[in-house]
Short mmCIF file of C-alpha atoms and ligand atoms in Angstrom, two decimals:
data_model
loop_
_atom_site.label_atom_id
_atom_site.label_comp_id
_atom_site.label_asym_id
_atom_site.label_seq_id
_atom_site.Cartn_x
_atom_site.Cartn_y
_atom_site.Cartn_z
CA UNK G 173 1.46 26.27 12.89
CA UNK G 174 3.16 23.54 13.73
CA UNK G 175 6.08 22.49 15.90
CA UNK G 176 8.11 20.08 17.24
CA UNK G 177 11.34 19.83 19.67
CA UNK G 178 13.95 16.84 19.87
CA UNK G 179 10.50 14.55 20.03
CA UNK G 180 11.32 11.10 20.98
CA UNK G 181 8.91 7.99 20.49
CA UNK G 182 10.52 4.87 22.55
CA UNK G 183 9.04 1.34 21.37
CA UNK G 184 9.93 -1.62 23.63
CA UNK G 185 9.36 -4.51 22.57
CA UNK G 186 9.51 -7.18 24.93
CA UNK G 187 13.75 -6.66 26.12
CA UNK G 188 14.56 -4.65 23.20
CA UNK G 189 13.69 -0.71 22.30
CA UNK G 190 13.63 0.53 18.95
CA UNK G 191 13.88 4.81 18.74
CA UNK G 192 11.51 4.93 15.58
CA UNK G 193 12.06 8.76 15.93
CA UNK G 194 15.18 9.85 18.24
CA UNK G 195 14.64 13.79 18.83
CA UNK G 196 13.13 15.83 15.76
CA UNK G 197 12.66 20.01 15.06
CA UNK G 198 10.98 21.26 12.67
CA UNK G 199 9.39 23.82 11.73
CA UNK G 200 5.86 24.25 9.65
CA UNK G 201 3.85 27.05 8.42
CA UNK G 202 0.76 28.04 7.70
CA UNK G 203 0.57 27.27 3.90
CA UNK G 204 3.63 25.46 3.73
CA UNK G 205 3.92 22.45 1.00
CA UNK G 206 6.18 19.69 2.49
CA UNK G 207 7.06 16.31 1.81
CA UNK G 208 9.39 13.87 3.87
CA UNK G 209 11.59 11.39 2.47
CA UNK G 210 14.18 8.16 3.80
CA UNK G 211 14.20 4.83 4.26
CA UNK G 212 12.21 1.86 4.67
CA UNK G 213 11.32 2.29 9.00
CA UNK G 214 13.27 5.30 9.10
CA UNK G 215 10.76 7.00 11.15
CA UNK G 216 7.95 9.31 8.70
CA UNK G 217 4.68 7.53 9.80
CA UNK G 218 5.49 7.93 12.99
CA UNK G 219 6.18 11.01 12.79
CA UNK G 220 3.27 11.39 10.90
CA UNK G 221 0.90 9.72 14.02
CA UNK G 222 2.75 12.34 16.19
CA UNK G 223 2.03 15.13 14.04
CA UNK G 224 -1.74 13.55 13.49
CA UNK G 225 -2.49 13.69 17.19
CA UNK G 226 -2.90 9.78 17.25
CA UNK G 227 -0.48 8.62 19.21
CA UNK G 228 2.05 10.95 21.75
CA UNK G 229 5.63 11.11 21.74
CA UNK G 230 8.59 8.79 24.66
CA UNK G 231 9.37 12.85 25.27
CA UNK G 232 9.83 16.13 23.13
CA UNK G 233 7.22 19.05 23.01
CA UNK G 234 4.21 19.69 19.66
CA UNK G 235 2.88 22.71 19.59
CA UNK G 236 -0.20 23.33 17.40
CA UNK G 237 -1.90 26.26 16.61
CA UNK G 238 0.58 27.66 19.28
CA UNK G 239 -0.77 25.03 21.69
CA UNK G 240 0.81 22.58 23.43
CA UNK G 241 -0.88 19.32 22.62
CA UNK G 242 1.52 16.72 24.94
CA UNK G 243 -1.17 18.96 27.70
CA UNK G 244 -4.67 18.03 26.19
CA UNK G 245 -6.52 15.10 27.08
CA UNK G 246 -7.60 12.54 24.76
CA UNK G 247 -10.32 13.50 24.21
CA UNK G 248 -9.60 17.18 22.92
CA UNK G 249 -7.02 15.00 20.56
CA UNK G 250 -10.26 13.92 19.09
CA UNK G 251 -11.70 17.18 19.04
CA UNK G 252 -8.57 18.54 17.25
CA UNK G 253 -8.46 15.86 14.09
CA UNK G 254 -11.90 15.71 14.13
CA UNK G 255 -11.97 19.84 13.19
CA UNK G 256 -8.30 20.53 11.98
CA UNK G 257 -6.67 17.38 10.76
CA UNK G 258 -6.84 15.58 7.59
CA UNK G 259 -4.89 12.20 7.71
CA UNK G 260 -4.58 9.75 4.59
CA UNK G 261 -3.24 6.28 5.95
CA UNK G 262 -0.62 4.50 4.76
CA UNK G 263 -3.35 1.47 4.60
CA UNK G 264 -5.78 3.71 4.16
CA UNK G 265 -7.87 3.09 7.38
CA UNK G 266 -11.43 2.24 5.46
CA UNK G 267 -14.08 1.19 7.59
CA UNK G 268 -14.58 -2.02 6.03
CA UNK G 269 -18.65 -2.77 6.46
CA UNK G 270 -19.64 1.62 5.08
CA UNK G 271 -18.83 1.91 1.49
CA UNK G 272 -17.37 4.26 0.49
CA UNK G 273 -19.76 7.35 -0.08
CA UNK G 274 -20.50 6.69 3.89
CA UNK G 275 -16.69 6.08 4.83
CA UNK G 276 -15.97 9.82 2.88
CA UNK G 277 -18.81 10.89 5.33
CA UNK G 278 -17.83 10.06 8.08
CA UNK G 279 -16.13 12.89 9.16
CA UNK G 280 -18.45 15.12 7.70
CA UNK G 281 -20.90 13.17 11.14
CA UNK G 282 -18.98 14.15 13.63
CA UNK G 283 -18.64 17.84 12.77
CA UNK G 284 -22.61 17.51 12.79
CA UNK G 285 -23.32 18.68 9.49
CA UNK G 286 -26.93 17.70 8.06
CA UNK G 287 -27.09 14.44 6.24
CA UNK G 288 -28.26 15.87 3.04
CA UNK G 289 -24.72 18.11 2.92
CA UNK G 290 -23.18 14.85 4.26
CA UNK G 291 -23.64 13.08 1.03
CA UNK G 292 -23.17 16.24 -1.63
CA UNK G 293 -19.94 16.51 -0.31
CA UNK G 294 -18.71 13.18 -0.69
CA UNK G 295 -20.51 12.39 -3.62
CA UNK G 296 -18.64 15.47 -4.46
CA UNK G 297 -15.22 14.31 -2.75
CA UNK G 298 -15.31 11.45 -4.87
CA UNK G 299 -16.38 12.33 -8.69
CA UNK G 300 -13.33 14.11 -7.72
CA UNK G 301 -11.12 11.58 -7.13
CA UNK G 302 -12.44 9.93 -9.81
CA UNK G 303 -14.29 7.58 -7.72
CA UNK G 304 -18.09 8.43 -8.89
CA UNK G 305 -19.32 4.83 -10.36
CA UNK G 306 -18.03 3.47 -7.13
CA UNK G 307 -19.53 5.11 -4.54
CA UNK G 308 -21.67 2.06 -3.41
CA UNK G 309 -19.27 -0.78 -3.34
CA UNK G 310 -17.17 -1.55 0.01
CA UNK G 311 -14.00 -1.61 0.82
CA UNK G 312 -12.90 -5.56 -0.29
CA UNK G 313 -15.02 -4.08 -4.17
CA UNK G 314 -12.07 -2.12 -5.29
CA UNK G 315 -9.63 -2.41 -5.92
CA UNK G 316 -5.32 -1.02 -4.21
CA UNK G 317 -5.94 2.08 -5.88
CA UNK G 318 -9.82 2.37 -5.82
CA UNK G 319 -9.43 1.90 -2.16
CA UNK G 320 -5.92 4.80 -2.14
CA UNK G 321 -8.75 7.72 -3.54
CA UNK G 322 -12.12 6.06 -1.60
CA UNK G 323 -9.13 7.68 1.87
CA UNK G 324 -8.29 10.62 -0.32
CA UNK G 325 -11.60 11.79 -1.17
CA UNK G 326 -12.79 11.67 2.95
CA UNK G 327 -10.06 14.35 3.64
CA UNK G 328 -11.46 16.18 0.62
CA UNK G 329 -15.07 16.59 1.74
CA UNK G 330 -14.22 17.38 5.37
CA UNK G 331 -11.91 20.27 3.76
CA UNK G 332 -9.61 20.60 7.52
CA UNK G 333 -6.58 23.30 6.40
CA UNK G 334 -4.04 20.33 7.54
CA UNK G 335 -3.21 17.60 5.76
CA UNK G 336 -1.26 14.67 6.54
CA UNK G 337 -1.24 12.13 3.36
CA UNK G 338 0.88 8.65 3.89
CA UNK G 339 2.03 7.78 0.40
CA UNK G 340 -1.09 9.12 -1.12
CA UNK G 341 0.03 8.05 -4.67
CA UNK G 342 1.68 4.63 -3.93
CA UNK G 343 -0.48 2.96 -5.95
CA UNK G 344 -1.93 5.33 -8.16
CA UNK G 345 -0.26 4.45 -11.71
CA UNK G 346 1.41 8.14 -12.93
CA UNK G 347 -2.08 9.09 -14.23
CA UNK G 348 -4.22 8.86 -10.85
CA UNK G 349 -1.51 10.08 -9.66
CA UNK G 350 -1.55 13.62 -10.90
CA UNK G 351 -4.66 14.16 -10.44
CA UNK G 352 -4.33 13.66 -6.92
CA UNK G 353 -1.42 15.64 -7.30
CA UNK G 354 -3.49 18.45 -9.34
CA UNK G 355 -5.81 18.20 -6.18
CA UNK G 356 -3.31 18.74 -3.51
CA UNK G 357 -1.78 21.87 -5.59
CA UNK G 358 -5.68 22.75 -5.57
CA UNK G 359 -5.49 23.03 -1.54
CA UNK G 360 -2.29 24.42 -0.96
CA UNK G 361 -3.80 27.52 -3.59
CA UNK G 362 -6.10 27.90 -1.12
CA UNK G 363 -3.49 28.25 1.80
CA UNK G 364 -3.84 24.59 3.16
CA UNK G 365 -1.19 23.42 4.57
CA UNK G 366 0.49 19.65 3.09
CA UNK G 367 2.35 17.13 4.70
CA UNK G 368 3.23 14.17 2.40
CA UNK G 369 5.24 11.30 2.45
CA UNK G 370 5.95 9.94 -0.09
CA UNK G 371 9.25 7.43 -1.29
CA UNK G 372 8.78 8.85 -4.78
CA UNK G 373 11.07 11.09 -5.99
CA UNK G 374 8.67 13.36 -8.52
CA UNK G 375 6.24 13.34 -6.39
CA UNK G 376 8.02 15.13 -3.83
CA UNK G 377 9.54 17.86 -6.75
CA UNK G 378 6.20 19.28 -6.71
CA UNK G 379 6.55 19.30 -2.98
CA UNK G 380 7.90 23.09 -2.04
CA UNK G 381 10.31 21.57 0.31
CA UNK G 382 11.87 17.91 0.88
CA UNK G 383 12.81 16.76 4.69
CA UNK G 384 14.99 13.45 4.47
CA UNK G 385 15.19 11.08 7.43
CA UNK G 386 17.37 8.31 8.57
CA UNK G 387 16.97 6.00 11.84
CA UNK G 388 14.04 8.03 13.11
CA UNK G 389 16.71 11.76 13.21
CA UNK G 390 15.80 14.40 10.06
CA UNK G 391 19.29 14.44 7.59
CA UNK G 392 18.13 17.64 5.47
CA UNK G 393 16.02 19.78 5.17
CA UNK G 394 15.73 21.47 1.52
CA UNK G 395 13.19 24.10 -1.23
CA UNK G 396 12.40 22.86 -3.92
CA UNK G 397 13.63 24.84 -7.18
CA UNK G 398 11.74 24.79 -9.54
CA UNK N 149 3.35 -23.15 -17.89
CA UNK N 150 -0.04 -20.81 -17.72
CA UNK N 151 -2.11 -19.97 -19.82
CA UNK N 152 -5.14 -18.21 -19.85
CA UNK N 153 -8.66 -18.13 -22.32
CA UNK N 154 -11.28 -15.28 -22.38
CA UNK N 155 -11.07 -14.72 -18.65
CA UNK N 156 -13.95 -13.24 -17.65
CA UNK N 157 -14.89 -11.48 -13.91
CA UNK N 158 -18.14 -9.97 -13.88
CA UNK N 159 -18.65 -8.52 -9.78
CA UNK N 160 -22.61 -7.66 -9.52
CA UNK N 161 -22.99 -5.50 -7.18
CA UNK N 162 -26.61 -5.15 -6.49
CA UNK N 163 -28.18 -4.21 -9.61
CA UNK N 164 -25.16 -2.74 -11.38
CA UNK N 165 -22.23 -5.09 -13.01
CA UNK N 166 -18.74 -4.29 -13.33
CA UNK N 167 -16.46 -6.90 -15.75
CA UNK N 168 -12.94 -5.98 -13.78
CA UNK N 169 -11.46 -8.96 -16.83
CA UNK N 170 -13.39 -8.86 -19.68
CA UNK N 171 -11.87 -10.96 -22.01
CA UNK N 172 -8.34 -12.02 -20.69
CA UNK N 173 -5.92 -14.62 -23.40
CA UNK N 174 -2.27 -14.59 -22.67
CA UNK N 175 -0.15 -17.74 -21.80
CA UNK N 176 3.15 -17.64 -19.78
CA UNK N 177 6.04 -20.47 -20.19
CA UNK N 178 7.91 -21.69 -17.28
CA UNK N 179 11.41 -19.53 -16.55
CA UNK N 180 8.77 -15.64 -17.80
CA UNK N 181 9.82 -12.58 -16.59
CA UNK N 182 6.22 -10.67 -16.39
CA UNK N 183 4.81 -6.94 -15.94
CA UNK N 184 1.45 -6.46 -15.42
CA UNK N 185 1.16 -2.56 -15.89
CA UNK N 186 -2.09 -0.22 -16.03
CA UNK N 187 -4.71 2.61 -14.93
CA UNK N 188 -5.79 2.00 -11.66
CA UNK N 189 -9.43 -0.16 -11.33
CA UNK N 190 -8.18 -1.89 -14.36
CA UNK N 191 -8.17 -5.15 -13.44
CA UNK N 192 -4.65 -6.24 -13.08
CA UNK N 193 -5.12 -7.51 -8.91
CA UNK N 194 -8.76 -9.54 -10.19
CA UNK N 195 -5.80 -11.06 -12.83
CA UNK N 196 -3.43 -11.81 -9.98
CA UNK N 197 -6.29 -13.29 -7.77
CA UNK N 198 -6.76 -16.01 -10.43
CA UNK N 199 -3.59 -16.82 -11.35
CA UNK N 200 -2.94 -17.62 -7.61
CA UNK N 201 -6.08 -19.82 -7.88
CA UNK N 202 -7.31 -17.28 -5.12
CA UNK N 203 -10.55 -16.81 -7.18
CA UNK N 204 -12.31 -18.60 -9.41
CA UNK N 205 -14.01 -16.83 -13.12
CA UNK N 206 -17.08 -16.38 -14.37
CA UNK N 207 -15.90 -17.52 -17.26
CA UNK N 208 -13.47 -18.75 -19.25
CA UNK N 209 -10.80 -20.97 -18.52
CA UNK N 210 -7.12 -21.45 -16.60
CA UNK N 211 -4.53 -24.20 -17.07
CA UNK N 212 -2.42 -24.18 -15.62
CA UNK N 213 0.92 -27.14 -16.25
CA UNK N 214 -1.08 -28.45 -18.67
CA UNK N 215 -4.39 -28.67 -15.66
CA UNK N 216 -7.81 -27.41 -16.53
CA UNK N 217 -7.59 -24.82 -12.98
CA UNK N 218 -11.97 -24.32 -12.83
CA UNK N 219 -11.97 -28.45 -12.97
CA UNK N 220 -10.08 -28.53 -9.43
CA UNK N 221 -12.19 -28.57 -6.10
CA UNK N 222 -11.21 -25.71 -3.75
CA UNK N 223 -9.05 -28.57 -1.96
CA UNK N 224 -7.07 -29.13 -5.09
CA UNK N 225 -6.91 -24.96 -5.56
CA UNK N 226 -5.49 -25.08 -2.02
CA UNK N 227 -3.00 -27.75 -2.00
CA UNK N 228 -1.90 -26.33 -5.85
CA UNK N 229 -1.72 -22.88 -3.76
CA UNK N 230 0.46 -24.36 -1.67
CA UNK N 231 2.59 -25.94 -2.87
CA UNK N 232 4.01 -23.74 -6.44
CA UNK N 233 2.54 -20.02 -6.00
CA UNK N 234 3.97 -17.68 -3.56
CA UNK N 235 1.96 -14.76 -3.30
CA UNK N 236 2.97 -10.99 -1.93
CA UNK N 237 -0.47 -9.18 -2.58
CA UNK N 238 -0.99 -5.81 -2.53
CA UNK N 239 -2.72 -5.22 1.08
CA UNK N 240 0.23 -7.36 2.55
CA UNK N 241 -1.87 -10.01 4.18
CA UNK N 242 0.09 -10.36 7.24
CA UNK N 243 -1.26 -12.40 9.49
CA UNK N 244 -2.25 -9.54 12.56
CA UNK N 245 -1.50 -12.47 15.62
CA UNK N 246 1.44 -13.57 14.10
CA UNK N 247 5.08 -12.47 14.63
CA UNK N 248 7.42 -11.43 11.08
CA UNK N 249 8.35 -14.70 11.77
CA UNK N 250 5.66 -17.12 12.55
CA UNK N 251 4.48 -15.38 9.97
CA UNK N 252 6.88 -15.88 7.13
CA UNK N 253 6.80 -19.65 8.51
CA UNK N 254 3.87 -20.67 7.84
CA UNK N 255 3.42 -21.63 4.23
CA UNK N 256 6.45 -24.49 5.34
CA UNK N 257 4.22 -25.81 8.29
CA UNK N 258 1.48 -26.45 5.92
CA UNK N 259 4.40 -28.59 3.55
CA UNK N 260 5.40 -30.31 6.40
CA UNK N 261 8.95 -28.89 6.66
CA UNK N 262 10.60 -29.60 9.87
CA UNK N 263 10.08 -26.73 12.97
CA UNK N 264 14.13 -25.98 13.14
CA UNK N 265 14.42 -26.00 9.03
CA UNK N 266 10.94 -23.62 8.80
CA UNK N 267 12.79 -21.29 11.26
CA UNK N 268 15.91 -21.12 10.14
CA UNK N 269 15.15 -21.08 6.49
CA UNK N 270 11.88 -17.94 7.79
CA UNK N 271 15.37 -16.79 9.97
CA UNK N 272 17.50 -16.72 5.72
CA UNK N 273 14.33 -14.97 4.05
CA UNK N 274 14.08 -11.99 6.85
CA UNK N 275 17.34 -11.40 6.61
CA UNK N 276 17.89 -10.68 3.30
CA UNK N 277 15.22 -8.66 3.27
CA UNK N 278 17.09 -6.38 5.83
CA UNK N 279 14.14 -7.73 8.30
CA UNK N 280 16.63 -9.68 10.36
CA UNK N 281 16.84 -6.78 13.79
CA UNK N 282 12.07 -7.07 13.21
CA UNK N 283 11.80 -11.24 13.52
CA UNK N 284 9.78 -11.10 16.89
CA UNK N 285 7.59 -8.21 15.98
CA UNK N 286 3.57 -7.93 15.07
CA UNK N 287 2.59 -6.87 11.76
CA UNK N 288 1.55 -3.56 14.10
CA UNK N 289 4.81 -3.11 14.97
CA UNK N 290 6.60 -2.41 11.10
CA UNK N 291 6.45 0.20 9.01
CA UNK N 292 4.21 -0.28 5.82
CA UNK N 293 7.58 -0.28 4.38
CA UNK N 294 9.20 -3.27 5.91
CA UNK N 295 5.38 -5.09 6.01
CA UNK N 296 5.63 -5.35 1.89
CA UNK N 297 9.26 -6.57 3.01
CA UNK N 298 8.22 -9.76 5.49
CA UNK N 299 5.35 -10.25 3.32
CA UNK N 300 8.20 -10.80 0.20
CA UNK N 301 10.36 -13.11 2.70
CA UNK N 302 7.10 -14.87 3.50
CA UNK N 303 7.59 -16.19 -0.30
CA UNK N 304 10.95 -16.67 -0.76
CA UNK N 305 11.30 -19.17 2.43
CA UNK N 306 8.81 -21.29 0.73
CA UNK N 307 11.13 -21.12 -2.64
CA UNK N 308 7.35 -21.70 -4.65
CA UNK N 309 8.33 -22.47 -8.97
CA UNK N 310 5.64 -19.43 -9.56
CA UNK N 311 5.94 -15.79 -7.32
CA UNK N 312 2.78 -13.21 -8.08
CA UNK N 313 4.23 -10.32 -6.57
CA UNK N 314 0.93 -7.74 -6.69
CA UNK N 315 3.02 -3.99 -6.81
CA UNK N 316 5.25 -5.68 -4.71
CA UNK N 317 7.83 -1.86 -4.09
CA UNK N 318 4.93 0.46 -3.99
CA UNK N 319 5.95 1.21 0.46
CA UNK N 320 9.29 0.99 -0.19
CA UNK N 321 11.88 3.72 -1.20
CA UNK N 322 14.43 3.62 -4.28
CA UNK N 323 16.71 1.51 -2.67
CA UNK N 324 14.61 -1.66 -0.51
CA UNK N 325 13.16 -0.82 -3.94
CA UNK N 326 16.17 -2.31 -5.81
CA UNK N 327 17.08 -4.98 -3.21
CA UNK N 328 14.72 -6.15 -3.50
CA UNK N 329 14.62 -6.52 -7.97
CA UNK N 330 18.35 -8.19 -7.26
CA UNK N 331 17.14 -10.77 -5.10
CA UNK N 332 13.62 -11.01 -7.90
CA UNK N 333 16.31 -11.03 -10.96
CA UNK N 334 18.56 -13.28 -8.65
CA UNK N 335 14.71 -16.34 -8.79
CA UNK N 336 14.46 -15.74 -12.32
CA UNK N 337 17.90 -16.35 -12.93
CA UNK N 338 17.70 -19.75 -11.29
CA UNK N 339 14.44 -20.62 -13.29
CA UNK N 340 11.73 -19.35 -10.91
CA UNK N 341 8.64 -17.88 -13.68
CA UNK N 342 8.05 -14.59 -12.36
CA UNK N 343 4.44 -12.08 -12.73
CA UNK N 344 4.70 -8.97 -11.37
CA UNK N 345 1.95 -5.99 -11.14
CA UNK N 346 3.87 -2.62 -10.94
CA UNK N 347 2.84 0.64 -11.27
CA UNK N 348 6.56 1.57 -11.92
CA UNK N 349 7.86 2.50 -15.32
CA UNK N 350 11.01 1.89 -13.85
CA UNK N 351 10.48 -1.39 -11.43
CA UNK N 352 8.26 -2.72 -15.79
CA UNK N 353 11.92 -1.78 -17.84
CA UNK N 354 13.86 -4.06 -15.11
CA UNK N 355 11.48 -7.59 -16.45
CA UNK N 356 11.77 -9.62 -19.81
CA UNK N 357 7.22 -8.36 -20.83
CA UNK N 358 5.61 -5.62 -20.46
CA UNK N 359 0.78 -6.52 -20.52
CA UNK N 360 -0.51 -3.33 -20.20
CA UNK N 361 -3.92 -3.33 -19.15
CA UNK N 362 -7.37 -1.36 -19.88
CA UNK N 363 -10.87 -1.64 -18.48
CA UNK N 364 -10.22 -5.19 -17.81
CA UNK N 365 -9.17 -5.74 -21.23
CA UNK N 366 -5.01 -6.34 -22.81
CA UNK N 367 -4.39 -3.04 -24.46
CA UNK N 368 0.05 -4.16 -25.51
CA UNK N 369 2.16 -7.20 -25.18
CA UNK N 370 5.75 -6.53 -25.74
CA UNK N 371 9.33 -7.86 -25.02
CA UNK N 372 11.38 -5.38 -23.26
CA UNK N 373 14.81 -4.14 -24.69
CA UNK N 374 17.25 -3.57 -22.53
N1 ATP P 541 -15.89 -7.28 -5.42
C1 ATP P 541 -16.17 -6.57 -5.43
N2 ATP P 541 -16.76 -6.31 -6.31
C2 ATP P 541 -17.70 -5.83 -7.43
N3 ATP P 541 -16.53 -4.76 -7.80
C3 ATP P 541 -15.02 -5.25 -8.42
C4 ATP P 541 -15.36 -6.20 -6.87
N4 ATP P 541 -13.30 -6.24 -7.25
C5 ATP P 541 -12.99 -5.80 -7.40
N5 ATP P 541 -14.07 -4.46 -8.34
C6 ATP P 541 -13.93 -3.77 -8.99
O1 ATP P 541 -13.22 -4.41 -10.71
C7 ATP P 541 -12.48 -3.52 -11.52
C8 ATP P 541 -10.88 -4.48 -11.86
O2 ATP P 541 -10.02 -4.33 -9.81
P1 ATP P 541 -8.69 -4.84 -9.22
O3 ATP P 541 -8.33 -4.66 -7.69
O4 ATP P 541 -7.70 -5.68 -9.84
O5 ATP P 541 -8.23 -3.17 -10.11
P2 ATP P 541 -6.28 -2.91 -10.53
O6 ATP P 541 -6.03 -3.47 -11.18
O7 ATP P 541 -5.84 -4.32 -9.33
O8 ATP P 541 -6.35 -2.35 -9.32
P3 ATP P 541 -5.37 -0.73 -9.01
O9 ATP P 541 -3.64 -0.15 -9.49
O10 ATP P 541 -5.85 -0.14 -8.23
O11 ATP P 541 -4.32 -1.84 -7.73
C9 ATP P 541 -12.13 -2.13 -10.03
O12 ATP P 541 -13.46 -1.19 -10.85
C10 ATP P 541 -13.40 -2.89 -8.84
O13 ATP P 541 -13.85 -1.83 -8.55
N1 ATP P 542 4.74 -0.62 17.97
C1 ATP P 542 5.82 -0.34 16.82
N2 ATP P 542 6.21 -1.70 18.10
C2 ATP P 542 7.72 -1.20 17.83
N3 ATP P 542 8.10 -1.03 16.91
C3 ATP P 542 7.96 -0.12 15.43
C4 ATP P 542 6.79 0.21 16.14
N4 ATP P 542 6.46 0.77 14.93
C5 ATP P 542 7.24 1.44 13.99
N5 ATP P 542 8.68 0.69 14.89
C6 ATP P 542 9.80 0.14 14.28
O1 ATP P 542 9.43 2.26 14.04
C7 ATP P 542 10.58 2.49 12.44
C8 ATP P 542 9.72 2.83 12.14
O2 ATP P 542 8.42 3.09 12.05
P1 ATP P 542 7.55 4.18 10.60
O3 ATP P 542 6.32 3.23 10.94
O4 ATP P 542 7.28 5.17 11.40
O5 ATP P 542 8.71 3.75 9.83
P2 ATP P 542 8.16 4.63 8.25
O6 ATP P 542 9.26 5.78 7.64
O7 ATP P 542 7.20 5.04 8.15
O8 ATP P 542 9.19 3.26 6.85
P3 ATP P 542 8.04 3.01 5.81
O9 ATP P 542 8.32 3.63 4.69
O10 ATP P 542 8.76 1.51 5.57
O11 ATP P 542 6.47 3.45 6.47
C9 ATP P 542 10.27 1.06 11.87
O12 ATP P 542 11.53 0.17 11.73
C10 ATP P 542 9.15 0.03 12.92
O13 ATP P 542 9.82 -1.06 12.61
MG1 MG P 543 5.86 4.14 6.59
MG1 MG P 544 -4.51 -4.11 -7.62
#
């Protein structure tokens, strides 16, 4: 499904350069369930931004469904994101002036799904993460873990073939966390490709493959033996 | 040091009311090291906002160092916060237009600490959490865990007698997380009172007392037997 070759991302701050990604090569097939782990600052979110077509590398290649992403215009990238990729951000990134329900329905607006269907799918997604009684709250009226679950519901409602989750259980108690992992497992059983960044070895062991990062480079890449 | 009696916080959203805190009573002595755990949405951050003088209860009492906080004006609360309380927020709450160094030095500005000393203390605090080479980055130029560590450094630089940490290790790998816990242990050994909200049983077991919440009420309150 996707392949990156010698991916580099170098940030310039003033005179200094930071190599957030320092030559990453990997490939992930359709239907895989992958965890990405590594120390704080090792480049995990930066890689997720590349894979999610939210940012471009400084050098190297990203091939998604056989097409070279670096050749795409910004508009084409936006269309790929809206149609094929669901992103759960490390900072949730909910729109502060929209309710949970409106936030969750928003990707479906971009896809032209009719209003009645959007509302039904958004409600169902929120109920599946236990937020059925928080639908009309603004993000500021939700707890940290509720905001995180709303961000997860937003991806569920749009049902994309590729799900990218950046620390999707970081603000959840163990029970809410395992409910979310049950949802991911169910999606993967249906053939959806899932890539999760996590600091939690327990969460990573529930996926099928663990890639470890260090200083912008891959340190290891192993199948999970359950 | 602090005592709350029958604390209630009721939010109104439209016609519905949410009892985020539904009658909390507890007392914490100087020098204690307490963990607060509980399901997502159970009221932990709401309690922390009360204890940190960032918000007022709907009813009930909060007595801090022998004084009834509910009798204080907003200006007096701000002064208490600036002088005595260090807060690590669940969402970090760094100011986006200030560098890590400026963010960490800011509480010292409010306290009238001279510029040279402020810079020295802020630099030292950032180095102690491993951000010595990220001081001049803006929050958007930091990873999630680096932002969290900058928020921790901000509290360390101002060295307050009461530290409130809302999920301070939620975005950290296990090694960065244990470095942060070493810092908290060192502070507590010096007599600083520390209250941490955490979803991580491993983190909670490193404190001396665990209070568990459920639906805005206290479910249990136990000493940690190591
Ligand atoms: N401004 C608000 N208006 C309405 N409801 C609110 C508001 N702020 C918080 N709540 C509700 O109060 C409850 C407690 O929220 P709180 O943030 O204290 O939970 P928490 O225990 O910190 O959860 P988490 O572990 O997810 O961070 C939640 O159910 C939340 O939806
Ligand atoms: N805009 C930027 N400008 C400069 N440096 C940046 C920028 N964005 C990220 N970085 C740096 O790139 C490195 C990798 O960041 P990234 O967010 O990918 O880390 P991460 O592995 O997700 O960390 P965490 O586990 O803390 O979330 C970090 O050291 C960070 O300081
Ligand atoms: Mg990250
Ligand atoms: Mg909270």
